[in-house]
Short mmCIF file of N, CA, C and O in Angstrom, two decimals:
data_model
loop_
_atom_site.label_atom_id
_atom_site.label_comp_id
_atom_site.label_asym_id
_atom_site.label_seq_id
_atom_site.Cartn_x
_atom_site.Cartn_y
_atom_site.Cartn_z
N UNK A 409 -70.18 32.29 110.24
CA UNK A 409 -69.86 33.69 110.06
C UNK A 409 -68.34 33.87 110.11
O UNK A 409 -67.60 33.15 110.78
N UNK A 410 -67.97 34.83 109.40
CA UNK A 410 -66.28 34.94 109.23
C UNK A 410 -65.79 35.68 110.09
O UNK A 410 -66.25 36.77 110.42
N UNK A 411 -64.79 35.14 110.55
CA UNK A 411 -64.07 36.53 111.62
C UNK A 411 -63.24 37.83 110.82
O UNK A 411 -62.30 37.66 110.04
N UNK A 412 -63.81 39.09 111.20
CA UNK A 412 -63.21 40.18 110.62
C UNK A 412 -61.46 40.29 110.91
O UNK A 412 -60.97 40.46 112.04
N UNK A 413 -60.80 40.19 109.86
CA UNK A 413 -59.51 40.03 109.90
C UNK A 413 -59.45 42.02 109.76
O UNK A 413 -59.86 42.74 108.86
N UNK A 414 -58.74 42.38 111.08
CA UNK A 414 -57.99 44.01 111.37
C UNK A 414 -57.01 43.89 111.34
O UNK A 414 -56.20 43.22 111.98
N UNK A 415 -56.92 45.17 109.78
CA UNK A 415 -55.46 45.56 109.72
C UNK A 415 -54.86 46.72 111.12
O UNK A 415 -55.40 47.52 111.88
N UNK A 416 -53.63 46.30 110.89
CA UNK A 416 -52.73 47.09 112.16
C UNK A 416 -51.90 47.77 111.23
O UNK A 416 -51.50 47.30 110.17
N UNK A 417 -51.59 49.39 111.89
CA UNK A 417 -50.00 49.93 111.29
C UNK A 417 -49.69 50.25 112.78
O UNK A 417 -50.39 50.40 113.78
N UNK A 418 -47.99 50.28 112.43
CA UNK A 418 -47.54 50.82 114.12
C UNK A 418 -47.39 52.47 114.28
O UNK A 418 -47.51 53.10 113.24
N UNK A 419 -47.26 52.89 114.97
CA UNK A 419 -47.19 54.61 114.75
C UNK A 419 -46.12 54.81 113.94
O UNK A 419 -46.16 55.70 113.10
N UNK A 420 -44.92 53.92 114.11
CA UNK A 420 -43.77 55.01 113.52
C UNK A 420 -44.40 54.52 112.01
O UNK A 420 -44.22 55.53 111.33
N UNK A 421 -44.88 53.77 111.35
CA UNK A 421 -45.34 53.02 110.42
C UNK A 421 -46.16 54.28 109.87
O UNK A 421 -45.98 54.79 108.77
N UNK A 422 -46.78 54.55 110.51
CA UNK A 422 -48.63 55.52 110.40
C UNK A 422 -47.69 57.30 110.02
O UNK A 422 -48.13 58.13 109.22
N UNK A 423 -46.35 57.46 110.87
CA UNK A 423 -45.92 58.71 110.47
C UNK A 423 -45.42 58.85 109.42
O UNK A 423 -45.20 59.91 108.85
N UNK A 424 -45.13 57.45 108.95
CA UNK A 424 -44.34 58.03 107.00
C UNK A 424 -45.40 57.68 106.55
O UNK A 424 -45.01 56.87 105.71
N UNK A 425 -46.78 57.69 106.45
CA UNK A 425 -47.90 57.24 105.63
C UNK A 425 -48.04 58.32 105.00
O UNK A 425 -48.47 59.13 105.82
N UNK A 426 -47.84 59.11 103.35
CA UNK A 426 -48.78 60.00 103.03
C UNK A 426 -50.03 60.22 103.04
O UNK A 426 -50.92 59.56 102.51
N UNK A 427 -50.12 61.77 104.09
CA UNK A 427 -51.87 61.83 104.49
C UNK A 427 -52.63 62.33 103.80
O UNK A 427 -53.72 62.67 104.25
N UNK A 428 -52.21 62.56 102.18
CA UNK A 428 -53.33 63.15 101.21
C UNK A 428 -54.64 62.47 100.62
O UNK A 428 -55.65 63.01 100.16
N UNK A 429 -54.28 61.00 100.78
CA UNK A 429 -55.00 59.78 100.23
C UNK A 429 -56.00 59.69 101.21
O UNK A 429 -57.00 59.02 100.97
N UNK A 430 -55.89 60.17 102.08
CA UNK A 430 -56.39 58.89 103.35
C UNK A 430 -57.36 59.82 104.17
O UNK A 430 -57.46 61.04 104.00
N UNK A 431 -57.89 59.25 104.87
CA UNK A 431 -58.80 59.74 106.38
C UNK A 431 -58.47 59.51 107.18
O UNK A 431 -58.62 58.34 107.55
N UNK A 432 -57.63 60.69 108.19
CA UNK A 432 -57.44 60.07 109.46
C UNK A 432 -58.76 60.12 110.55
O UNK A 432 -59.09 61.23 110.97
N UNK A 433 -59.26 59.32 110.85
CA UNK A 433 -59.91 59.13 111.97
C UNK A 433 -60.06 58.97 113.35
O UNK A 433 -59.99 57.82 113.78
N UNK A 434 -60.33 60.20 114.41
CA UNK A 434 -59.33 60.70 115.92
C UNK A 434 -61.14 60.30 116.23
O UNK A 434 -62.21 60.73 115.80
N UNK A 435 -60.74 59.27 117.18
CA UNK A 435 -61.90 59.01 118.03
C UNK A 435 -62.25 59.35 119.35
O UNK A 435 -63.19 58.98 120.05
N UNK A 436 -60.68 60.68 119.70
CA UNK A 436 -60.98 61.11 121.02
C UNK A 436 -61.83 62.10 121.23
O UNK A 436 -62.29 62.79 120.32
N UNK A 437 -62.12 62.26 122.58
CA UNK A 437 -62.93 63.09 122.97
C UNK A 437 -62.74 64.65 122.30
O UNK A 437 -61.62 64.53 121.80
N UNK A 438 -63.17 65.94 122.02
CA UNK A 438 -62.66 67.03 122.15
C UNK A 438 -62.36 67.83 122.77
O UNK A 438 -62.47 69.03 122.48
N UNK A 439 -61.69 67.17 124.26
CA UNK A 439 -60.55 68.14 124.98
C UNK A 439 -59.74 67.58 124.82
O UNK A 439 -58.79 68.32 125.10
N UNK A 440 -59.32 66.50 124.49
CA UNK A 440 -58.07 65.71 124.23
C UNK A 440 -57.85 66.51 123.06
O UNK A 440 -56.94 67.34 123.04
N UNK A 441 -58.55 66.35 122.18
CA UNK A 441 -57.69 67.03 120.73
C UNK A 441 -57.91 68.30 120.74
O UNK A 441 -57.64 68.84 119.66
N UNK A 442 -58.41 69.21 121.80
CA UNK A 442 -58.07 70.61 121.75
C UNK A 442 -56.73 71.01 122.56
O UNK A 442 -56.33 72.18 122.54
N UNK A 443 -55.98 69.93 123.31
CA UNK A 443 -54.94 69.95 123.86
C UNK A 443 -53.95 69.58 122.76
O UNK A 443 -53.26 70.42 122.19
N UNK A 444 -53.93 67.99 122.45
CA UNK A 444 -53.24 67.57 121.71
C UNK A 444 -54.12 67.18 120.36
O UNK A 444 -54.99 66.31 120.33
N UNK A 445 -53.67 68.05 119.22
CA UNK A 445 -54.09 68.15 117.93
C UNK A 445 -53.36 67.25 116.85
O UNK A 445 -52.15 67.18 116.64
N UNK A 446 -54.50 66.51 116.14
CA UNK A 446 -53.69 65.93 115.06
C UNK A 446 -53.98 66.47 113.76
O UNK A 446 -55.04 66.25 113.18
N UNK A 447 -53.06 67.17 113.30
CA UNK A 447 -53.89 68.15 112.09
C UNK A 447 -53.68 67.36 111.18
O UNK A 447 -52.74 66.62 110.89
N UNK A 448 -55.26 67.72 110.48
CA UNK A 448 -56.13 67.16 109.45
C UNK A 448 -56.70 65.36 109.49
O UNK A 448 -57.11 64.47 108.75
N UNK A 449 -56.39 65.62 110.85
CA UNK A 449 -57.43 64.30 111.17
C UNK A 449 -59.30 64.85 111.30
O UNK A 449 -59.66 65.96 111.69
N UNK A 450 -60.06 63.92 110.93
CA UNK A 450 -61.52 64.23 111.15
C UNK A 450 -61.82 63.93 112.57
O UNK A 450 -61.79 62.77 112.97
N UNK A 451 -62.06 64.73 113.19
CA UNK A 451 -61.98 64.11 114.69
C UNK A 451 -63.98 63.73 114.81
O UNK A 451 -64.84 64.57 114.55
N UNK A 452 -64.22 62.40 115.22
CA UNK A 452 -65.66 61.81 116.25
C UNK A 452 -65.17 60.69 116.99
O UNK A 452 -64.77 59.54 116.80
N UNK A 453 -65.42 61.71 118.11
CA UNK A 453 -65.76 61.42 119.55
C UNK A 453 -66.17 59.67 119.53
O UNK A 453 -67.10 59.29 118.82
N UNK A 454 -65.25 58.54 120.51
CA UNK A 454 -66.07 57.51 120.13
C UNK A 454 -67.51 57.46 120.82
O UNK A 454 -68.26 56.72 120.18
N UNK A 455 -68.04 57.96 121.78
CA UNK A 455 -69.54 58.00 121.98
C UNK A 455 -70.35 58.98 121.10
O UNK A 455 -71.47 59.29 121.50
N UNK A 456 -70.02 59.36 120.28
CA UNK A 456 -70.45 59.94 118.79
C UNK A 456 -70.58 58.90 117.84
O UNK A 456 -71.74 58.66 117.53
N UNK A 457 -69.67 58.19 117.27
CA UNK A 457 -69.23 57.39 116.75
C UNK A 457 -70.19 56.88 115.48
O UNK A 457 -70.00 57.21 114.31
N UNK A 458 -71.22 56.05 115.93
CA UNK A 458 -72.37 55.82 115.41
C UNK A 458 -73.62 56.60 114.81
O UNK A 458 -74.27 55.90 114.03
N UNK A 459 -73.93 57.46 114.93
CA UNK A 459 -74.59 58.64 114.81
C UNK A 459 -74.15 59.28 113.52
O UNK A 459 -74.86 59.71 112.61
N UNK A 460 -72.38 59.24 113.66
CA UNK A 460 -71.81 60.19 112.40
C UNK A 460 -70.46 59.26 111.38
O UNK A 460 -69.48 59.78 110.84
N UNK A 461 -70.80 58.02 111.37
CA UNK A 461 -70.55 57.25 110.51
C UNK A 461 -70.54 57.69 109.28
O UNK A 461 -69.50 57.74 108.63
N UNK A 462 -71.68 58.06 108.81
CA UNK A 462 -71.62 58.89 107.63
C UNK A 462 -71.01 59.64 106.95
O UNK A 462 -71.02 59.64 105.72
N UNK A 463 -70.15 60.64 107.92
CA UNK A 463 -69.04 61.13 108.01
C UNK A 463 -67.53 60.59 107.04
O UNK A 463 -66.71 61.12 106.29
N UNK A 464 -67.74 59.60 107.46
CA UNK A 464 -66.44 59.06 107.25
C UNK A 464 -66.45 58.52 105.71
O UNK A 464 -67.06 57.48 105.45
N UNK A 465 -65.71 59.28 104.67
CA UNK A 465 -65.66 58.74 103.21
C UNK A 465 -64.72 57.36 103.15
O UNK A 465 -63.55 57.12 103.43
N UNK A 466 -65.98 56.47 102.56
CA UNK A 466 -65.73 55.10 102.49
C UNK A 466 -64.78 55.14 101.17
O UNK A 466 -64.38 54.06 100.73
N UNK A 467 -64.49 56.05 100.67
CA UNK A 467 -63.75 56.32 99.26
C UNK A 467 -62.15 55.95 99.56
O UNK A 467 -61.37 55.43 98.77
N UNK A 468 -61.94 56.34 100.79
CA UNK A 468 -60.14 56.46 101.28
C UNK A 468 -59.89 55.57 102.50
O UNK A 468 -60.76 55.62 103.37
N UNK A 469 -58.95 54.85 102.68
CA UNK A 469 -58.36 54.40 103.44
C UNK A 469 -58.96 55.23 104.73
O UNK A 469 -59.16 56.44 104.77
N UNK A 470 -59.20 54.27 105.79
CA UNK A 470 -59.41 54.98 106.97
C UNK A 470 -58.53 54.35 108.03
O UNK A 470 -58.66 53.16 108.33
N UNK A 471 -57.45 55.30 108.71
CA UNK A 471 -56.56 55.03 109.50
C UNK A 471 -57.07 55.55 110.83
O UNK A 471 -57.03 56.78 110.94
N UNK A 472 -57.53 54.90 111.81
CA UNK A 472 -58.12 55.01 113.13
C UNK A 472 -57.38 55.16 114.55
O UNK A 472 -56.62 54.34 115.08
N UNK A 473 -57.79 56.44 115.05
CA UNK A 473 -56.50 56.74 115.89
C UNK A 473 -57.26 57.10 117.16
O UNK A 473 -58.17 57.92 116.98
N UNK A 474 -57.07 56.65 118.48
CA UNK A 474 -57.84 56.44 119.78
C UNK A 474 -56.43 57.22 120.67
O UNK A 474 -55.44 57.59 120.04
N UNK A 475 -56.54 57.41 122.37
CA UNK A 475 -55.51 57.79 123.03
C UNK A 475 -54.87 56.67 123.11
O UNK A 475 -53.68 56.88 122.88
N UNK A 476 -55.08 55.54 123.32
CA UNK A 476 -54.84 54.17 123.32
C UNK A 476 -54.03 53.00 122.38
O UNK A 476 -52.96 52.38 122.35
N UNK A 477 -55.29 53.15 121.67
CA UNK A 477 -55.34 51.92 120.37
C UNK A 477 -56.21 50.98 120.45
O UNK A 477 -56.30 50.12 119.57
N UNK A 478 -57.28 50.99 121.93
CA UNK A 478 -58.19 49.97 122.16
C UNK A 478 -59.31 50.25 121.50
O UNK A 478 -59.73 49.44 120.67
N UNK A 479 -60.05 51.59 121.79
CA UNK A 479 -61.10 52.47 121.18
C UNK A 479 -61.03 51.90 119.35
O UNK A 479 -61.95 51.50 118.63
N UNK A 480 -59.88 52.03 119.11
CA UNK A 480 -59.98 52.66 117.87
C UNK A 480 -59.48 51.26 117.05
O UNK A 480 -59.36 51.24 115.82
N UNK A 481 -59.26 50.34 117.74
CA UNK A 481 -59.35 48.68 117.43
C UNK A 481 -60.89 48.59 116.78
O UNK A 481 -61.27 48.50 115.62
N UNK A 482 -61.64 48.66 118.12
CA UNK A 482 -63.25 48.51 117.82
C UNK A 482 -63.89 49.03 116.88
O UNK A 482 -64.64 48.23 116.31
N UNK A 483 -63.89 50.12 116.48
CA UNK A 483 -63.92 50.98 115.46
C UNK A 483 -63.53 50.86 114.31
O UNK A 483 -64.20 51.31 113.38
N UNK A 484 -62.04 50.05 114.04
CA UNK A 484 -61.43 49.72 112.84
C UNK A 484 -62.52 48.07 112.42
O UNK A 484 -63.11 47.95 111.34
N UNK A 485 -62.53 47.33 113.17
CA UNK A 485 -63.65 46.49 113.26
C UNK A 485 -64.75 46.89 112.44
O UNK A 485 -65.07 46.59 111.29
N UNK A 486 -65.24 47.62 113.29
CA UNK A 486 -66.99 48.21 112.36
C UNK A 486 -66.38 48.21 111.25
O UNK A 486 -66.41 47.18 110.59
N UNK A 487 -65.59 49.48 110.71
CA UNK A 487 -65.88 50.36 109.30
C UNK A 487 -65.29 48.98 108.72
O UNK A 487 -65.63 48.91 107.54
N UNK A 488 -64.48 47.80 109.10
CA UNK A 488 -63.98 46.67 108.03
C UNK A 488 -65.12 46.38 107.97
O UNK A 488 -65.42 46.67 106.81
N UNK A 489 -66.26 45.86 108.59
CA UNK A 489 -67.43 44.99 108.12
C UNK A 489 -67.93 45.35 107.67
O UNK A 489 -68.68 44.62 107.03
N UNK A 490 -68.11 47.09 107.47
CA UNK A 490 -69.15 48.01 106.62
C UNK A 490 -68.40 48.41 105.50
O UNK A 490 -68.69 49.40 104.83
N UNK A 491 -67.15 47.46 105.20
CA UNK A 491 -66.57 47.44 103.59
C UNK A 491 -65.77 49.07 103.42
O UNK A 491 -65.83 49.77 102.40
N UNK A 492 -65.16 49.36 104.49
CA UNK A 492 -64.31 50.31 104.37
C UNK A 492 -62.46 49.65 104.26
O UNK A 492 -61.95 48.55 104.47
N UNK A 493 -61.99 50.85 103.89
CA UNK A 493 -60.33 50.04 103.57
C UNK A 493 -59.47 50.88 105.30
O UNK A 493 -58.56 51.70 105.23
N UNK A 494 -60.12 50.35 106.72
CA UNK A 494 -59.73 50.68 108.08
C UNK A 494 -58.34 49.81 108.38
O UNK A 494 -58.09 48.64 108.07
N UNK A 495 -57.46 50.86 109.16
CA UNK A 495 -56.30 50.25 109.79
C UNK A 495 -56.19 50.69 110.97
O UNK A 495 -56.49 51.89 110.90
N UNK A 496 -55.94 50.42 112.05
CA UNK A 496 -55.80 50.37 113.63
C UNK A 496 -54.50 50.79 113.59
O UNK A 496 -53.69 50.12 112.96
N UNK A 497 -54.16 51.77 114.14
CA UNK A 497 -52.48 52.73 114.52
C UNK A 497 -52.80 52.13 116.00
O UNK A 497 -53.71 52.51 116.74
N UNK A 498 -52.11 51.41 116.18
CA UNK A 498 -51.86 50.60 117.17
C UNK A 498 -50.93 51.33 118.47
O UNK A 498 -49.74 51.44 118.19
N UNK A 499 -51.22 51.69 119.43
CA UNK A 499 -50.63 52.11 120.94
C UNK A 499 -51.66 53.81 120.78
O UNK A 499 -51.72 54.53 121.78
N UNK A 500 -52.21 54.14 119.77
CA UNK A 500 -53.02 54.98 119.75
C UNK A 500 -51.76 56.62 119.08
O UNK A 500 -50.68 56.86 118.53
N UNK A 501 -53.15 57.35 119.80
CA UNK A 501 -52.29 58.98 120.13
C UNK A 501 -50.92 59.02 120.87
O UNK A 501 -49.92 59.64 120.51
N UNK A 502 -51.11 57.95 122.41
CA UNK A 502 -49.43 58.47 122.89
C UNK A 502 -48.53 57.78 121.88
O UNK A 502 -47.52 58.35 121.47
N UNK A 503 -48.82 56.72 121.52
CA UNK A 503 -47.62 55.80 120.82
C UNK A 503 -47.12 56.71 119.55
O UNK A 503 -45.92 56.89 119.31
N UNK A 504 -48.10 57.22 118.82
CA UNK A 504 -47.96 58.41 117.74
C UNK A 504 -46.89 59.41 118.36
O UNK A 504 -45.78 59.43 117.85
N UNK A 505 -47.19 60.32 119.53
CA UNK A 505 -46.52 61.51 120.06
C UNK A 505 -45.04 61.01 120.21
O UNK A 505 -44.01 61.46 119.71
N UNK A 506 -45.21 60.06 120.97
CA UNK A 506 -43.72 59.47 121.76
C UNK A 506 -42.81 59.11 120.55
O UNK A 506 -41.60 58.94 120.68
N UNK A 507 -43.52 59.00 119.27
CA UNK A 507 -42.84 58.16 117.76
C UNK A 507 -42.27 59.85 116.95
O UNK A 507 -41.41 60.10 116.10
N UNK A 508 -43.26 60.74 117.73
CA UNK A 508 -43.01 61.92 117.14
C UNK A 508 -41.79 62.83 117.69
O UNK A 508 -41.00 63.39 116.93
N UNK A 509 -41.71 62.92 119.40
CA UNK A 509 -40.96 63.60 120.03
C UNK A 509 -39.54 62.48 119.56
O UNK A 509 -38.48 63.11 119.52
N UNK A 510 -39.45 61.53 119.35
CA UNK A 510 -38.20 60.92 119.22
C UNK A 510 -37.64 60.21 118.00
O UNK A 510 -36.85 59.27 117.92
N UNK A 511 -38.34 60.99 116.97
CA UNK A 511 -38.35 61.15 115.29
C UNK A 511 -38.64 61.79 114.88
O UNK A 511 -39.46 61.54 113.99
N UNK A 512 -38.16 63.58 115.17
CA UNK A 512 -39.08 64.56 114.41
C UNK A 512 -38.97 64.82 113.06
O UNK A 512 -37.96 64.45 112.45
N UNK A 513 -39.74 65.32 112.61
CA UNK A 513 -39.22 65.24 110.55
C UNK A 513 -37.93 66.27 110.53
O UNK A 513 -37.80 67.38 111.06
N UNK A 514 -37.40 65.82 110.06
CA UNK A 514 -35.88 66.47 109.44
C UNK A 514 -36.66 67.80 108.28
O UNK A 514 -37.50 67.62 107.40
N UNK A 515 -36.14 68.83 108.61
CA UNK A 515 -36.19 69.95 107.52
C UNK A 515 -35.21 70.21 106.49
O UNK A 515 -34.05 70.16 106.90
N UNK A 516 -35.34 70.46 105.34
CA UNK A 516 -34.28 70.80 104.57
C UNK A 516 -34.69 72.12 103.90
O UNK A 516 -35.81 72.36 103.47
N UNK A 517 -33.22 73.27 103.86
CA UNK A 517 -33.28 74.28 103.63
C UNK A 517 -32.54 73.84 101.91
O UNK A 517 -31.51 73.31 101.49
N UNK A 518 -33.91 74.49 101.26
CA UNK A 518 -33.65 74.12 99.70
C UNK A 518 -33.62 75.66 98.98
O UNK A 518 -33.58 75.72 97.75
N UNK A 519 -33.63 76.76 99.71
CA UNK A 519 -34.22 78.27 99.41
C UNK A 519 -32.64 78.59 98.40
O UNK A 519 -31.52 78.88 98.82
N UNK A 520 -33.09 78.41 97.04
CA UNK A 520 -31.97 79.32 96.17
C UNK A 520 -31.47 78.19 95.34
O UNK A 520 -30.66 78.29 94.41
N UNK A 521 -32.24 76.76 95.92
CA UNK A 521 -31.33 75.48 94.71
C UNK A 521 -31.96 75.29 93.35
O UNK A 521 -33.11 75.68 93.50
N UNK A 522 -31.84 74.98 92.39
CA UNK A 522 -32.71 74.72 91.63
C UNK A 522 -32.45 73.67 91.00
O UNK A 522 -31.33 73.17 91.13
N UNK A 523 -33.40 73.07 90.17
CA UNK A 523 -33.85 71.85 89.55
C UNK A 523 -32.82 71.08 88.97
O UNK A 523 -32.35 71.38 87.87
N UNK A 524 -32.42 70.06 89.69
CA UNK A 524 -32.99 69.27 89.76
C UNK A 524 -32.16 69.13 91.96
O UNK A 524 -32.37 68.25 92.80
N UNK A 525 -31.45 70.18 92.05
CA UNK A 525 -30.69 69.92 93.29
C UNK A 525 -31.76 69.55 94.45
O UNK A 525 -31.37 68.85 95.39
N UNK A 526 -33.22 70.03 94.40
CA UNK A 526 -34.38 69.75 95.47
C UNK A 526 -34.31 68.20 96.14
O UNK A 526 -34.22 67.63 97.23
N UNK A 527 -34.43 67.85 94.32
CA UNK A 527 -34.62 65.95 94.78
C UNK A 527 -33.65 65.25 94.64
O UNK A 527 -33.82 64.05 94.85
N UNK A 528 -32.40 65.67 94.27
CA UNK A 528 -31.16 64.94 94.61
C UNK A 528 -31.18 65.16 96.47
O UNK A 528 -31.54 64.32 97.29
N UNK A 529 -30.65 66.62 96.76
CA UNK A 529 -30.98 66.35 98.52
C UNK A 529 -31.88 66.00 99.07
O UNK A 529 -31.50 65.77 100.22
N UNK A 530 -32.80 65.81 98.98
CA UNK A 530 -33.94 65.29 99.15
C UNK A 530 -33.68 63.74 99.44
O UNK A 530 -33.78 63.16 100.52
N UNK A 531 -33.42 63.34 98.52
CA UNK A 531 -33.07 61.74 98.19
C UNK A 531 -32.00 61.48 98.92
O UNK A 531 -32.13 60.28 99.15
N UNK A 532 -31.03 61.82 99.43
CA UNK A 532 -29.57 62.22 99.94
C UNK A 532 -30.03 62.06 101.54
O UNK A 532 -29.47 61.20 102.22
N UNK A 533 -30.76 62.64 101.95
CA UNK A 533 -31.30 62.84 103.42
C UNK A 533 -32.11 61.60 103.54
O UNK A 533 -32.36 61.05 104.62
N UNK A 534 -32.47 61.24 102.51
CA UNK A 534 -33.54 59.81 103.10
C UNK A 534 -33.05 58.74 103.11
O UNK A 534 -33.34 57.89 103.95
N UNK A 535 -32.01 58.53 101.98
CA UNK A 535 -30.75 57.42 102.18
C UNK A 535 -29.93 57.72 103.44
O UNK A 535 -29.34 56.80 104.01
N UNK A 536 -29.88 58.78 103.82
CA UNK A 536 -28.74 58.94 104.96
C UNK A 536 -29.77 58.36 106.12
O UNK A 536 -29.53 57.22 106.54
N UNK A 537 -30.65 58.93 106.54
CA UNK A 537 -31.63 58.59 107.52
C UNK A 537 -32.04 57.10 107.66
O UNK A 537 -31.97 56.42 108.68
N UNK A 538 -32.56 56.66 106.17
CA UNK A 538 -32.48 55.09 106.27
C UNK A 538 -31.29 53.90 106.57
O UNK A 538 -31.35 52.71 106.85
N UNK A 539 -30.12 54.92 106.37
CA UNK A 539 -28.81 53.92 106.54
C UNK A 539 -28.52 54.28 107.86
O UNK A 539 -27.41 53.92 108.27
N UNK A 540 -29.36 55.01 108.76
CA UNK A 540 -29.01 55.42 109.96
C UNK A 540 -29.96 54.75 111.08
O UNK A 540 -29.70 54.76 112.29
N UNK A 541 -30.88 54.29 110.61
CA UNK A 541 -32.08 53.95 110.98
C UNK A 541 -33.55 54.83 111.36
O UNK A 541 -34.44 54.82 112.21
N UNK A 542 -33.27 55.37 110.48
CA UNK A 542 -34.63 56.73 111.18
C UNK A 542 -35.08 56.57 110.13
O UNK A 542 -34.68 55.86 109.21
N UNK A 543 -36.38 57.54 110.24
CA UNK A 543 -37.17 57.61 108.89
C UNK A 543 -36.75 59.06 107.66
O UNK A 543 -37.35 59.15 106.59
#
């Protein structure tokens, strides 16, 4: 029998991921994520887990997110053997927050520029950030 090879992303990795493609998958409880919310993640409970599998569209990438990263190891496990495209965000929810409070997304005030000035600054801020080391 083959050993299931799990993909890993790291949080700061998991925060530049565009989340339109994908499923995020929050395996915490729901007081954890009525405290701390990850919007537009599908949140089941991991003692749910099994029950509502179904849930989870095998169509998109499923990026698996625990308070931890242990929970949601196990989990990335299953949905690989059940032929899903699962990645493990590795240190979990805090590693996410802590990646968040000390990388927050940069805003840009674009109100009155027009075309094509959006994605020149745009582009301008991400070279600056990358030559700075941030995202």
């Amino acid at each position: 029998m083959e050993e299931t090879i799990i993909k890993h992303i790291s949080a700061a990795d998991f925060a530049a991921v565009d989340k339109s493609g994908i499923t995020v998958l929050d395996l915490r409880e729901q007081d954890e994520v009525l405290i701390k919310k990850l919007d537009g993640a599908l949140n089941i409970p991991f003692s749910k887990f099994t029950s509502r599998l179904s849930e989870v569209d095998i169509s998109k990438p499923v990026y698996v997110i625990c308070s931890t990263g242990d929970l949601s190891e196990e989990v990335t496990e299953i949905l690989t053997d059940r032929g899903y495209d699962a990645y493990n965000i590795d240190g979990g929810y805090k590693a996410y927050s802590e990646h968040i409070k000390t990388h927050p997304p940069k805003e840009l005030d674009l109100r009155g520029v027009r075309c094509p000035g959006p994605v020149v600054k745009t582009a301008d801020a991400r070279n600056h950030a990358a030559n700075a080391g941030g995202h």
